[in-house]
Amino acid sequence: MQPEEKHHQESYTALVWRRLKRSWTGLLGLILVGLLIFMAVFADFLSPVDPKATGIAFAPPQALSMHDKDGNFVFPPRSYPVRETEELDPITFQPVVGPDYDNPQVLGFFVKGARYNLFGLIPAERHLFGAVDGSAVHFLGTDKFGRDVLSRILHGSRISLMIALIVVFIVTVVGTTVGMVSGYFGGRFDAWTQRFVELVLAFPQLPLYLALASLIPVTAPTNVFLAFVIIVMSALGWAQMSREVRGKTLALARIDYVRAAIAIGATDRRIIFQHIFPNVMSHVIVAVTLAIPQVVLLESFLGFLGFAVKPPLISWGLMLQDTATYSVIGSYPWILSPVAFVLVTVFAFNALGDGLRDAIDPY
């Protein structure tokens, strides 16, 4: 009898967590989402190099080595910096680069490097890993301007995830509110609201994104361009959320406890936000986790086309502009590294969303 009593005393949140723990894909998604958020928040600390510092263009990734140039075992591990030689590549006609075995870089944790402000307030110069002497180590190589790819990926996660979170937040607030109000009141108000929702859904989004983004002057400030992109994505994304929440609200508005609240004179606002909203929240949470990867993919695509983020800001989509030609991909495949982070982000949020959906509604 005691285990059964304990089960009846279990809260809804604890019950959802217990179900979520049974899904290994949901837990994996939760862990990856946590790591992505940690990576975005502490990008300065995790970056081994200043993302804006330039060096040798298209330098290949530096590998970790436990041996010196003579093959002897050494500890701690080291990496050999890339240097240009006098030999020219027969295809690109650029100087051939190779490891400099005469000047090894000893690697370590919590090393001193480029100065930064943690959270924008605390001056710091410690980095999680890098060269002990503070020199640049390029674990994923460099881009066409000689900037460290790994550091730019870590900093680019801030913009990409920030855009996704802000857009999804606006879409959720607007879509949920409109859907609940429309489904609750019904009648002519619901009919006209749904016609407007259908009009928004009927817009071809990609051509509209490109057309609206082209209206912004090239000389416009970066923050203005970024805000405009967020507004456009939000304005075209709330309608689907509204349609889904409206369907839930139409069913909930006929339940006995809602009719009882109406009978005792509760206001419409109280009924919508105190009785209906908690019951549609489970669907909204799942929809949010599934909408974030869609926005990340959209930002990456628009950034690749040059319509999302402008320099000096860094995003994964903007970094993928360097992969526009086959010759670059074939000669410098490490430039595709941001794609791996985009795929991990999409998998993490989709896996978490699927796990939450099964945990919230197991039937």
Short mmCIF file of C-alpha atoms in Angstrom, two decimals, residues 54-176:
data_model
loop_
_atom_site.label_atom_id
_atom_site.label_comp_id
_atom_site.label_asym_id
_atom_site.label_seq_id
_atom_site.Cartn_x
_atom_site.Cartn_y
_atom_site.Cartn_z
CA THR A 54 43.51 36.79 -38.18
CA GLY A 55 46.37 34.56 -39.25
CA ILE A 56 47.15 32.13 -42.06
CA ALA A 57 44.16 31.72 -44.37
CA PHE A 58 42.67 28.22 -44.67
CA ALA A 59 45.16 26.68 -42.27
CA PRO A 60 44.30 22.99 -41.67
CA PRO A 61 43.25 21.78 -38.21
CA GLN A 62 46.04 21.20 -35.72
CA ALA A 63 46.02 17.71 -34.25
CA LEU A 64 46.93 16.77 -30.69
CA SER A 65 50.17 14.84 -30.41
CA MET A 66 51.80 12.89 -27.58
CA HIS A 67 55.11 12.66 -29.44
CA ASP A 68 57.86 15.10 -30.36
CA LYS A 69 59.38 15.44 -33.80
CA ASP A 70 61.71 12.48 -33.08
CA GLY A 71 58.82 10.20 -32.11
CA ASN A 72 59.49 10.23 -28.36
CA PHE A 73 56.52 10.13 -25.97
CA VAL A 74 55.90 13.48 -24.22
CA PHE A 75 53.40 14.78 -21.69
CA PRO A 76 51.46 17.05 -21.54
CA PRO A 77 50.20 16.79 -25.13
CA ARG A 78 51.27 19.31 -27.69
CA SER A 79 50.31 20.63 -31.07
CA TYR A 80 52.46 21.86 -33.91
CA PRO A 81 51.57 25.26 -35.38
CA VAL A 82 50.95 25.62 -39.08
CA ARG A 83 53.38 27.70 -41.10
CA GLU A 84 53.65 28.69 -44.74
CA THR A 85 56.35 27.21 -46.93
CA GLU A 86 57.89 28.53 -50.12
CA GLU A 87 56.15 25.82 -52.16
CA LEU A 88 52.92 26.76 -54.02
CA ASP A 89 49.81 24.65 -54.39
CA PRO A 90 49.40 23.74 -58.10
CA ILE A 91 45.61 24.23 -57.97
CA THR A 92 45.06 27.28 -55.77
CA PHE A 93 48.55 28.81 -56.27
CA GLN A 94 48.66 29.62 -52.57
CA PRO A 95 51.64 28.82 -50.34
CA VAL A 96 51.57 25.26 -49.05
CA VAL A 97 51.22 25.12 -45.28
CA GLY A 98 52.50 22.42 -42.96
CA PRO A 99 53.27 21.73 -39.30
CA ASP A 100 56.23 23.45 -37.71
CA TYR A 101 57.91 20.66 -35.75
CA ASP A 102 60.64 22.94 -34.43
CA ASN A 103 58.24 25.10 -32.39
CA PRO A 104 55.72 22.85 -30.60
CA GLN A 105 52.85 24.33 -28.60
CA VAL A 106 52.36 22.72 -25.19
CA LEU A 107 48.65 22.40 -24.42
CA GLY A 108 46.87 22.72 -21.11
CA PHE A 109 43.69 23.65 -19.30
CA PHE A 110 42.77 27.04 -17.82
CA VAL A 111 45.50 28.79 -19.77
CA LYS A 112 45.94 32.51 -20.33
CA GLY A 113 44.90 33.91 -23.69
CA ALA A 114 42.95 36.72 -25.31
CA ARG A 115 41.26 39.07 -22.88
CA TYR A 116 37.47 39.15 -22.70
CA ASN A 117 34.66 40.22 -20.40
CA LEU A 118 32.76 37.31 -18.87
CA PHE A 119 29.02 38.05 -19.12
CA GLY A 120 30.10 41.39 -20.54
CA LEU A 121 31.11 42.60 -17.06
CA ILE A 122 33.96 40.60 -15.51
CA PRO A 123 37.41 41.08 -17.10
CA ALA A 124 39.13 37.72 -17.63
CA GLU A 125 41.85 36.10 -19.69
CA ARG A 126 41.58 32.42 -18.74
CA HIS A 127 40.39 29.90 -21.32
CA LEU A 128 39.33 26.31 -20.79
CA PHE A 129 42.02 24.88 -23.06
CA GLY A 130 44.71 26.12 -25.39
CA ALA A 131 48.44 26.68 -25.63
CA VAL A 132 50.27 27.30 -22.35
CA ASP A 133 52.24 30.17 -23.89
CA GLY A 134 49.05 31.89 -25.08
CA SER A 135 49.69 31.37 -28.80
CA ALA A 136 46.86 30.57 -31.20
CA VAL A 137 45.87 26.92 -31.60
CA HIS A 138 43.45 26.10 -34.42
CA PHE A 139 41.80 22.77 -33.60
CA LEU A 140 39.35 23.13 -36.51
CA GLY A 141 41.57 25.17 -38.81
CA THR A 142 41.00 28.71 -40.04
CA ASP A 143 38.74 30.39 -42.60
CA LYS A 144 39.61 32.51 -45.64
CA PHE A 145 40.67 35.41 -43.42
CA GLY A 146 42.76 33.25 -41.07
CA ARG A 147 40.23 33.36 -38.22
CA ASP A 148 39.87 30.36 -35.91
CA VAL A 149 36.89 28.23 -36.98
CA LEU A 150 36.26 26.61 -33.58
CA SER A 151 36.19 29.93 -31.73
CA ARG A 152 33.86 31.42 -34.32
CA ILE A 153 31.54 28.43 -34.06
CA LEU A 154 31.37 28.82 -30.27
CA HIS A 155 30.62 32.54 -30.55
CA GLY A 156 28.25 31.96 -33.47
CA SER A 157 26.11 29.71 -31.28
CA ARG A 158 25.13 32.81 -29.32
CA ILE A 159 23.56 34.57 -32.30
CA SER A 160 22.00 31.45 -33.81
CA LEU A 161 20.44 30.29 -30.55
CA MET A 162 19.50 33.82 -29.51
CA ILE A 163 17.59 34.35 -32.76
CA ALA A 164 15.87 30.99 -32.34
CA LEU A 165 14.90 31.59 -28.71
CA ILE A 166 13.64 35.15 -29.27
CA VAL A 167 11.63 34.18 -32.37
CA VAL A 168 10.11 31.15 -30.66
CA PHE A 169 9.29 33.22 -27.56
CA ILE A 170 7.44 35.84 -29.62
CA VAL A 171 5.73 33.17 -31.72
CA THR A 172 4.65 31.29 -28.58
CA VAL A 173 3.27 34.34 -26.77
CA VAL A 174 1.38 35.72 -29.78
CA GLY A 175 0.24 32.38 -31.17
CA THR A 176 -0.91 31.00 -27.82
#
